[in-house]
PDB file of C-alpha atoms in Angstrom:
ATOM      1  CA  UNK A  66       5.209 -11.986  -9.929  1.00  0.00           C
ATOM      2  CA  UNK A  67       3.540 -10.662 -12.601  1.00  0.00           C
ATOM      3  CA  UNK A  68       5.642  -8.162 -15.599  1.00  0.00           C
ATOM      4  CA  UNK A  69       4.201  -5.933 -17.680  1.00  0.00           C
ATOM      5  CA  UNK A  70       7.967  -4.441 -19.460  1.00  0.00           C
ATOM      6  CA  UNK A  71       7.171  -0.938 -20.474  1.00  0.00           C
ATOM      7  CA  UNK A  72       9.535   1.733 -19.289  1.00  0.00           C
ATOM      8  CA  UNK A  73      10.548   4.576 -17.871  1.00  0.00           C
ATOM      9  CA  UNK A  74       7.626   4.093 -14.989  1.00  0.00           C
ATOM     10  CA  UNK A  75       7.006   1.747 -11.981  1.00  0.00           C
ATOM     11  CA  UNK A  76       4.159   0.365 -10.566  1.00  0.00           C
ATOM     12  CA  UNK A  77       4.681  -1.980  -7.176  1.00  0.00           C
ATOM     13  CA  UNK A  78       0.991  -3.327  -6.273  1.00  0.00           C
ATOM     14  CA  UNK A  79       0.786  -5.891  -3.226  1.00  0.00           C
ATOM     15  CA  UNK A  80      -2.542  -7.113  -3.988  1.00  0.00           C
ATOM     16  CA  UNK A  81      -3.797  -9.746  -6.247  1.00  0.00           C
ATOM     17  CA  UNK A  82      -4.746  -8.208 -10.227  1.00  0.00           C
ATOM     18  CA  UNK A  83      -8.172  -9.295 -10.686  1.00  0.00           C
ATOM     19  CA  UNK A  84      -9.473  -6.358 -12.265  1.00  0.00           C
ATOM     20  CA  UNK A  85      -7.606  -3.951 -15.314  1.00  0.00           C
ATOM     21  CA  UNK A  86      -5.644  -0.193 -14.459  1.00  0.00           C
ATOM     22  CA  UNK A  87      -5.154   0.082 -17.943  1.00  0.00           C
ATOM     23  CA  UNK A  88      -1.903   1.783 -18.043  1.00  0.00           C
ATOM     24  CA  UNK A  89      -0.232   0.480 -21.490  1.00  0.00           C
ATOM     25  CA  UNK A  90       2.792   2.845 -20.939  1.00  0.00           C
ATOM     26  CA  UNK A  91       3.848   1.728 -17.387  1.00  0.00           C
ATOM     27  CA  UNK A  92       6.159  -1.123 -16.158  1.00  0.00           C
ATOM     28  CA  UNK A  93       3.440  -2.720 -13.693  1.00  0.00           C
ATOM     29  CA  UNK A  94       4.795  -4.835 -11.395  1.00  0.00           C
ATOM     30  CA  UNK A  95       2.224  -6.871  -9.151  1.00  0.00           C
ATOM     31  CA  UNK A  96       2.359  -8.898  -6.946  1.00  0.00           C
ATOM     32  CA  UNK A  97      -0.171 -11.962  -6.479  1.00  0.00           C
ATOM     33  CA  UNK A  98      -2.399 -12.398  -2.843  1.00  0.00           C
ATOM     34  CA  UNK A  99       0.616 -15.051  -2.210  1.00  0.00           C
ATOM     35  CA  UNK A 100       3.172 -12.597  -0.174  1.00  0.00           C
ATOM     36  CA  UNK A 101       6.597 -13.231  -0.988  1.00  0.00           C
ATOM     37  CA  UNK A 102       8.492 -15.538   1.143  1.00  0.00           C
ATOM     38  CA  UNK A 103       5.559 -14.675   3.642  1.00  0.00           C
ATOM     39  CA  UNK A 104       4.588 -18.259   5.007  1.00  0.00           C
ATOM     40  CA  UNK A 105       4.649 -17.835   8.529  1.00  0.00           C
ATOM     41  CA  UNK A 106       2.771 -18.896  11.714  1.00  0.00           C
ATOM     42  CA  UNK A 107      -0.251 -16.514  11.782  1.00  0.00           C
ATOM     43  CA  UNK A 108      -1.428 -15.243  15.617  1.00  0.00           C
ATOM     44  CA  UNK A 109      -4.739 -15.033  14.497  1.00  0.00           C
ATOM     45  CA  UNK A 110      -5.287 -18.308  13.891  1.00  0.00           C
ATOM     46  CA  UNK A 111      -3.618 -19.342  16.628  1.00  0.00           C
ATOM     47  CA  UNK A 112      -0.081 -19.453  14.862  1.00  0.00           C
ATOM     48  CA  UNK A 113      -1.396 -21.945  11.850  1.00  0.00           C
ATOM     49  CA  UNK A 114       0.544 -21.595   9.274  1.00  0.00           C
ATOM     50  CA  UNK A 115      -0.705 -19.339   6.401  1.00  0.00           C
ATOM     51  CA  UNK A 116       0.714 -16.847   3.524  1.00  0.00           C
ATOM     52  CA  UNK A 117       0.493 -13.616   5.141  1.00  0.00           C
ATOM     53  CA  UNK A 118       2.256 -10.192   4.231  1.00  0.00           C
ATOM     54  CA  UNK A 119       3.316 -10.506   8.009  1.00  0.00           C
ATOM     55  CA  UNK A 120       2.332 -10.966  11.717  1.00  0.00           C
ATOM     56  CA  UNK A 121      -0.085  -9.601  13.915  1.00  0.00           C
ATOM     57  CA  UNK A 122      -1.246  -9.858  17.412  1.00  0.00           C
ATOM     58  CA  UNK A 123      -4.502  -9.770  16.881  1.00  0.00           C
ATOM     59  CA  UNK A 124      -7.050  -8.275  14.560  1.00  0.00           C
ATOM     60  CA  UNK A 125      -7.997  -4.851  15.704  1.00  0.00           C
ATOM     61  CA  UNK A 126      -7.000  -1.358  15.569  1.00  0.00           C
ATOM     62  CA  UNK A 127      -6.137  -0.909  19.351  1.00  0.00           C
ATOM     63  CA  UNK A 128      -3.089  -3.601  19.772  1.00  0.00           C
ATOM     64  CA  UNK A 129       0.605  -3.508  18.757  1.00  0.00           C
ATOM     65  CA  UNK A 130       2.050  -3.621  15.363  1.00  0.00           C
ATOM     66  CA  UNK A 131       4.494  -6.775  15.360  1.00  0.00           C
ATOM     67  CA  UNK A 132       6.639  -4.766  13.816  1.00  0.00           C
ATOM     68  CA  UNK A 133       9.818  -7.546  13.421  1.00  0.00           C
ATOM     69  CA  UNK A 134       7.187  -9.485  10.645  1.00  0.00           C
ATOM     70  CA  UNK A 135       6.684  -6.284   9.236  1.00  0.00           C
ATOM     71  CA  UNK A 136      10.221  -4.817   8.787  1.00  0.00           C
ATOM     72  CA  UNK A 137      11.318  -8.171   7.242  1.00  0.00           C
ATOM     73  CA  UNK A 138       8.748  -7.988   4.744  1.00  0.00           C
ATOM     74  CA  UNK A 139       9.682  -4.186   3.791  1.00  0.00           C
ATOM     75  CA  UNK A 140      13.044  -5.309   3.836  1.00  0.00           C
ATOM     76  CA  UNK A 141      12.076  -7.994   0.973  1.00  0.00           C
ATOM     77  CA  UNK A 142       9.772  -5.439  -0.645  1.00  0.00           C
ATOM     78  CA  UNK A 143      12.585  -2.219  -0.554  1.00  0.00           C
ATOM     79  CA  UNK A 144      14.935  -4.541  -2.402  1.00  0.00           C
ATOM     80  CA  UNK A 145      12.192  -5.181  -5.515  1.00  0.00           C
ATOM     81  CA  UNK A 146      12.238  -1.552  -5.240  1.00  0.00           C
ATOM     82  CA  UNK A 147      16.106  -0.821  -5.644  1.00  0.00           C
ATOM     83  CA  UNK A 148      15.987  -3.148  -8.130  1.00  0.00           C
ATOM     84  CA  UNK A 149      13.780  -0.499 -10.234  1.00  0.00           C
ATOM     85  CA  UNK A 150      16.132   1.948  -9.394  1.00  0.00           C
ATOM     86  CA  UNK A 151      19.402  -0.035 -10.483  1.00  0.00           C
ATOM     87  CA  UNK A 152      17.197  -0.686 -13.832  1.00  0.00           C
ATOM     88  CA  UNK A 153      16.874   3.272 -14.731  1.00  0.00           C
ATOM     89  CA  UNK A 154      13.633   4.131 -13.395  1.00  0.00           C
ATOM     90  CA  UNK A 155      14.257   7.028 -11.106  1.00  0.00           C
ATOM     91  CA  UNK A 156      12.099   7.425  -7.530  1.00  0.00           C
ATOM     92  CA  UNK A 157      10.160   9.838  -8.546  1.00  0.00           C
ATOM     93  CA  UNK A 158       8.728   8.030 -10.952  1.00  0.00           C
ATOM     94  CA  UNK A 159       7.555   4.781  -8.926  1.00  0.00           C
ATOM     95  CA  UNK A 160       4.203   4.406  -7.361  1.00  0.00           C
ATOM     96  CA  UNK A 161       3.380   1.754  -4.386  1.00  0.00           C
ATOM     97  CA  UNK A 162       0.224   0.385  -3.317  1.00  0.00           C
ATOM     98  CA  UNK A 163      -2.237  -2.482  -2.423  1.00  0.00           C
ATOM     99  CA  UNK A 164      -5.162  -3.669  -1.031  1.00  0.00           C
ATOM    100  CA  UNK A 165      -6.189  -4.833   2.330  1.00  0.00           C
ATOM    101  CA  UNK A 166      -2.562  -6.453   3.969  1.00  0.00           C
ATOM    102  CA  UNK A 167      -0.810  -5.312   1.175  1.00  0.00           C
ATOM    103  CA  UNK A 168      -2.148  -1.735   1.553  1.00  0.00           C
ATOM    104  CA  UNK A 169      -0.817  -1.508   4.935  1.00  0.00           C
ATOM    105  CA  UNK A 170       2.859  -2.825   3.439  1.00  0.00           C
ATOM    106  CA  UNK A 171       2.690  -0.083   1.061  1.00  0.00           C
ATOM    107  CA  UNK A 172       2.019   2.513   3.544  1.00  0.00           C
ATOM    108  CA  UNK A 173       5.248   1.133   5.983  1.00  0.00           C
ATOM    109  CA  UNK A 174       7.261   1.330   2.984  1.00  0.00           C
ATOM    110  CA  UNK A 175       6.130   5.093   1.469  1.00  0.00           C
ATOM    111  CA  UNK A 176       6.286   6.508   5.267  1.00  0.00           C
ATOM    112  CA  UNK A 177       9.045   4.804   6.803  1.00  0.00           C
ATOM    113  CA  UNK A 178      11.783   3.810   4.208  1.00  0.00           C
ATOM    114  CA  UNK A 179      10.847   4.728   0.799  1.00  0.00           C
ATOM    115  CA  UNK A 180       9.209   8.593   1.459  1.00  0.00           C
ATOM    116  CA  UNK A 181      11.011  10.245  -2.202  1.00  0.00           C
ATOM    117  CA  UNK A 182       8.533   7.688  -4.293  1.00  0.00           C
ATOM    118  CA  UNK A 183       6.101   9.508  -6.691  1.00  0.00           C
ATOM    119  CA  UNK A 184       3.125   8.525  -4.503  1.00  0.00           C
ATOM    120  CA  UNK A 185       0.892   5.248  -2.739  1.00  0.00           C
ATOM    121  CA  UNK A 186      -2.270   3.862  -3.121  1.00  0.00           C
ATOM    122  CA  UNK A 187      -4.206   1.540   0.250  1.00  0.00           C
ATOM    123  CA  UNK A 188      -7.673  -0.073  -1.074  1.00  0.00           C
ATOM    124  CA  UNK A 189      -9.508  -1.432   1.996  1.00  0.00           C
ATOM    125  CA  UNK A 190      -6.226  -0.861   4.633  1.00  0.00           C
ATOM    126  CA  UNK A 191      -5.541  -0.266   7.913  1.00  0.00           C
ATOM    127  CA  UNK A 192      -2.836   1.200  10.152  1.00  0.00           C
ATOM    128  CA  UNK A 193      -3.214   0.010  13.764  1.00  0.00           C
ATOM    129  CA  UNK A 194      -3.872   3.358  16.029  1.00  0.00           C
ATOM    130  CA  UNK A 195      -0.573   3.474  17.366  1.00  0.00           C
ATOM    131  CA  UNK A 196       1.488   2.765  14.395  1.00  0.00           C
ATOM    132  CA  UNK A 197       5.256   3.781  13.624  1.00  0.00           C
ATOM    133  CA  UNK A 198       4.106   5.131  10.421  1.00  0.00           C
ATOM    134  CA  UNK A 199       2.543   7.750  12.170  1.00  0.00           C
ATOM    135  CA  UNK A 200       5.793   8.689  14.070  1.00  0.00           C
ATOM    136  CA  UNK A 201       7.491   8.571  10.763  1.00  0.00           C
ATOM    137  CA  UNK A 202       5.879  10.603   8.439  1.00  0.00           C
ATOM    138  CA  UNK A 203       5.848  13.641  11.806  1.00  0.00           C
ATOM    139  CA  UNK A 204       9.382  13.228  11.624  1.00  0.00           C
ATOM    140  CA  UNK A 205       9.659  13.738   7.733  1.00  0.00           C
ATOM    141  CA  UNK A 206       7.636  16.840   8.688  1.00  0.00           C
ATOM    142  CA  UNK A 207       9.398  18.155  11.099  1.00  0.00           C
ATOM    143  CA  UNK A 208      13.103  17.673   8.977  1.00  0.00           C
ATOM    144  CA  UNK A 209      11.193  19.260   6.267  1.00  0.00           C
ATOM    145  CA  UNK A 210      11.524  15.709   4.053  1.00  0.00           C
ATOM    146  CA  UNK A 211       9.157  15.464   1.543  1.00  0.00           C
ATOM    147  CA  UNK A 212       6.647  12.370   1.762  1.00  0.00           C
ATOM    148  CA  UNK A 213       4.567  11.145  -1.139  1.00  0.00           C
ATOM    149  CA  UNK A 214       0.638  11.584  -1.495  1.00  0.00           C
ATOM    150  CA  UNK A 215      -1.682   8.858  -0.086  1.00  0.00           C
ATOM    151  CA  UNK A 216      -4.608   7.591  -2.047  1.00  0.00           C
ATOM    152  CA  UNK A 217      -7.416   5.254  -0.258  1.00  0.00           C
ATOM    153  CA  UNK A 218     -10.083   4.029  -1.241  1.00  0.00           C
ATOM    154  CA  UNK A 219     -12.773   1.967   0.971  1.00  0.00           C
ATOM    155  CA  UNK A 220     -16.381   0.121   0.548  1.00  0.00           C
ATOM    156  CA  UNK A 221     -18.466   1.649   3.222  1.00  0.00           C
ATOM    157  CA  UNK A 222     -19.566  -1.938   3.853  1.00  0.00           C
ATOM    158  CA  UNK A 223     -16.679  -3.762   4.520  1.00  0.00           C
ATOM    159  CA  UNK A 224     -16.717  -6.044   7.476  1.00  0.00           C
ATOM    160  CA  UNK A 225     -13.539  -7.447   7.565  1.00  0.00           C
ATOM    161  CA  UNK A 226     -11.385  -4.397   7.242  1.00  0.00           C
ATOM    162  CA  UNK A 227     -14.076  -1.563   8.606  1.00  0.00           C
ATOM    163  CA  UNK A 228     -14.840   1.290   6.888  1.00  0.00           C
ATOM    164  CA  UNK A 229     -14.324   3.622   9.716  1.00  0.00           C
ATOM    165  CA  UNK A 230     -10.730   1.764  10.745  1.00  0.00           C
ATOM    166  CA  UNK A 231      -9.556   3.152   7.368  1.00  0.00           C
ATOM    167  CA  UNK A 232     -10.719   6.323   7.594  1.00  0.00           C
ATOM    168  CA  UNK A 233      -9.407   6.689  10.819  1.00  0.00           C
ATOM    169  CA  UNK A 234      -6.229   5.699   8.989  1.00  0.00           C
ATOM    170  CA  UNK A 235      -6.205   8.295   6.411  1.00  0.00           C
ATOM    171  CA  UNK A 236      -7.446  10.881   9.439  1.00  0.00           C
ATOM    172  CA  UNK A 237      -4.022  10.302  11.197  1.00  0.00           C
ATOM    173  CA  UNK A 238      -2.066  10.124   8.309  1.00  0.00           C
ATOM    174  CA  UNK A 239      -3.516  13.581   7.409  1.00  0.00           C
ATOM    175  CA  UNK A 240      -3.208  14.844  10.996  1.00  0.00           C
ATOM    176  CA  UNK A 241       0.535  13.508  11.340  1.00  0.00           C
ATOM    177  CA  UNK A 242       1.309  15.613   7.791  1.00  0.00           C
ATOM    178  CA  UNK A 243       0.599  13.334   5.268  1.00  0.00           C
ATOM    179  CA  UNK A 244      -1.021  14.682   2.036  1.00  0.00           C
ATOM    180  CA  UNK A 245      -3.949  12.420   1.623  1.00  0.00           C
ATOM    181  CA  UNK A 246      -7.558  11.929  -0.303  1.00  0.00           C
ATOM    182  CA  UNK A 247      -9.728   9.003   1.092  1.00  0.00           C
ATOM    183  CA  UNK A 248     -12.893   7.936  -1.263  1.00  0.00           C
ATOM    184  CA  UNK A 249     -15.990   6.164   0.430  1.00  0.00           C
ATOM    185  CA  UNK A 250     -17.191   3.487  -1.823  1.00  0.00           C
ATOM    186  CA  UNK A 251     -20.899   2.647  -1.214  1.00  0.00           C
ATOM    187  CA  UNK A 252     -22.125  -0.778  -0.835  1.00  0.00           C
ATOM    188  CA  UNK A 253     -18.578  -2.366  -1.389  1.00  0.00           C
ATOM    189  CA  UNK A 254     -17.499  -5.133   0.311  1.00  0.00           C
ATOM    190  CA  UNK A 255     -13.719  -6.373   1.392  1.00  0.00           C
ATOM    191  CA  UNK A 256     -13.011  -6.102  -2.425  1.00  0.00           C
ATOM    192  CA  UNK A 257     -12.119  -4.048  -5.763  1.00  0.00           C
ATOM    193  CA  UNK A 258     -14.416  -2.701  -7.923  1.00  0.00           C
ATOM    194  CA  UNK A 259     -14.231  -1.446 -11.247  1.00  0.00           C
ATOM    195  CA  UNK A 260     -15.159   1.853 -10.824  1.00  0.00           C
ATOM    196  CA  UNK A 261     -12.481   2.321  -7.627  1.00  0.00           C
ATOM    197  CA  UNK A 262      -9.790   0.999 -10.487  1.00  0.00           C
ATOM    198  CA  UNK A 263     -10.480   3.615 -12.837  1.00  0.00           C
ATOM    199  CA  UNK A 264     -10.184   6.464  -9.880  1.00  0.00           C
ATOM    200  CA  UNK A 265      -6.844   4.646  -9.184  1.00  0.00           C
ATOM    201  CA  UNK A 266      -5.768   4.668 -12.561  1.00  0.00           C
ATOM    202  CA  UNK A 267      -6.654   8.865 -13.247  1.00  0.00           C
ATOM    203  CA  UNK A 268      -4.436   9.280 -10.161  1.00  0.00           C
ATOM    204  CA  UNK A 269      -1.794   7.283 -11.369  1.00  0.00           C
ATOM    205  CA  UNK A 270      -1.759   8.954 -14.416  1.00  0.00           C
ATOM    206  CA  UNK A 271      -1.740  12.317 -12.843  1.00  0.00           C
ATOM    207  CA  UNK A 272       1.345  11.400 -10.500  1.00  0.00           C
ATOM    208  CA  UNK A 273       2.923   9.835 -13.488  1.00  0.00           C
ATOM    209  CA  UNK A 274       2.330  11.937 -16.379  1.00  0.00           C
ATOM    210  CA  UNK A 275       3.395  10.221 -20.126  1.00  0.00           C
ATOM    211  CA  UNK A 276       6.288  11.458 -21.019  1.00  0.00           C
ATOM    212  CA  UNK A 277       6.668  13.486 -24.481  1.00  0.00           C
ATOM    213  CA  UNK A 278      10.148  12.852 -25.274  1.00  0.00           C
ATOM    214  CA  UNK A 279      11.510  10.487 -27.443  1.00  0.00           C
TER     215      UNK A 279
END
């Protein structure tokens, strides 16, 4: 885990920090492409053992969610956040987010069991096309419970994590209630760029505005 202790403001990113968000008045909190407590047998490589952020079946949009890796890894994640909370730092004022695996964590966390956070961020994610996110965030809607905005951002030529799987994503999201903005990135690859950080970082900024008190 990686600290950068500045208060009153949260950042939880599940993706490794290779490039700079410049945000010298947040506490950023990331962690590293090494999940937490997330070595486990892997399906798609025929259950070797490898440090995922959980399980799945296989990889493609049009299978099952193994949703018991999943939940056990939002378990682990929802405590880091209500450790944020016990520290001061109310919801509203924690954003989520990550890239690739970790993107899809963050988006099981904001929809299903942390919806009152300030907003989340997926770089190069995926839901599978039948996910329980989905579900969720239509019945936020329909009890009128609010749900934080999405950001995503994707290189048009990723081929590990397609471009059109995470628009599809954000599409559903959108369609299911979700408030969300997906930005096309051309010529990327499976990675982060520079130029996708500073986007992140003027949304972050505008979710979390610096506070003018003392």
């Amino acid at each position: 885990m990686l600290w950068y202790q500045i208060w009153p403001s949260a950042i939880l990113g599940l993706f490794t920090p290779q490039l700079q968000l410049g945000l010298p008045v947040m506490k950023l909190q990331l962690t590293s492409n090494t999940p937490l407590d997330a070595i486990r047998p892997y399906t798609p490589m025929r259950g070797a053992i490898s440090t995922v952020w959980f399980d799945r079946y296989k990889i493609s949009p049009h299978c099952p969610e193994h949703l018991e890796s999943i939940d056990v890894m939002c378990n682990t994640l929802g405590s880091i956040i209500q450790d944020e909370v016990a520290a001061g730092i109310p919801k509203n004022r924690i954003v989520i987010g990550g890239f690739s695996m970790g993107g899809a964590m963050a988006l099981h966390l904001a929809c299903r069991y942390h919806p009152d956070v300030a907003g989340v961020f997926a770089l190069s994610t995926f839901l599978n096309k039948d996910s329980v996110a989905f579900q969720s965030v239509e019945e936020q809607i329909r009890a009128g419970l609010s749900l934080p905005e999405l950001f995503q951002c994707h290189g048009t030529s990723d081929d590990l994590v397609l471009h059109q799987w995470g628009e599809a994503t954000s599409m559903l999201l959108k369609k299911a209630g979700m408030t969300t903005a997906f930005h096309s990135f051309q010529g990327l690859h499976h990675q982060l760029s520079q130029p996708e950080m500073e986007l992140l970082r003027s949304w972050i900024l505008n979710k979390l505005p610096l506070s003018t008190s003392s």
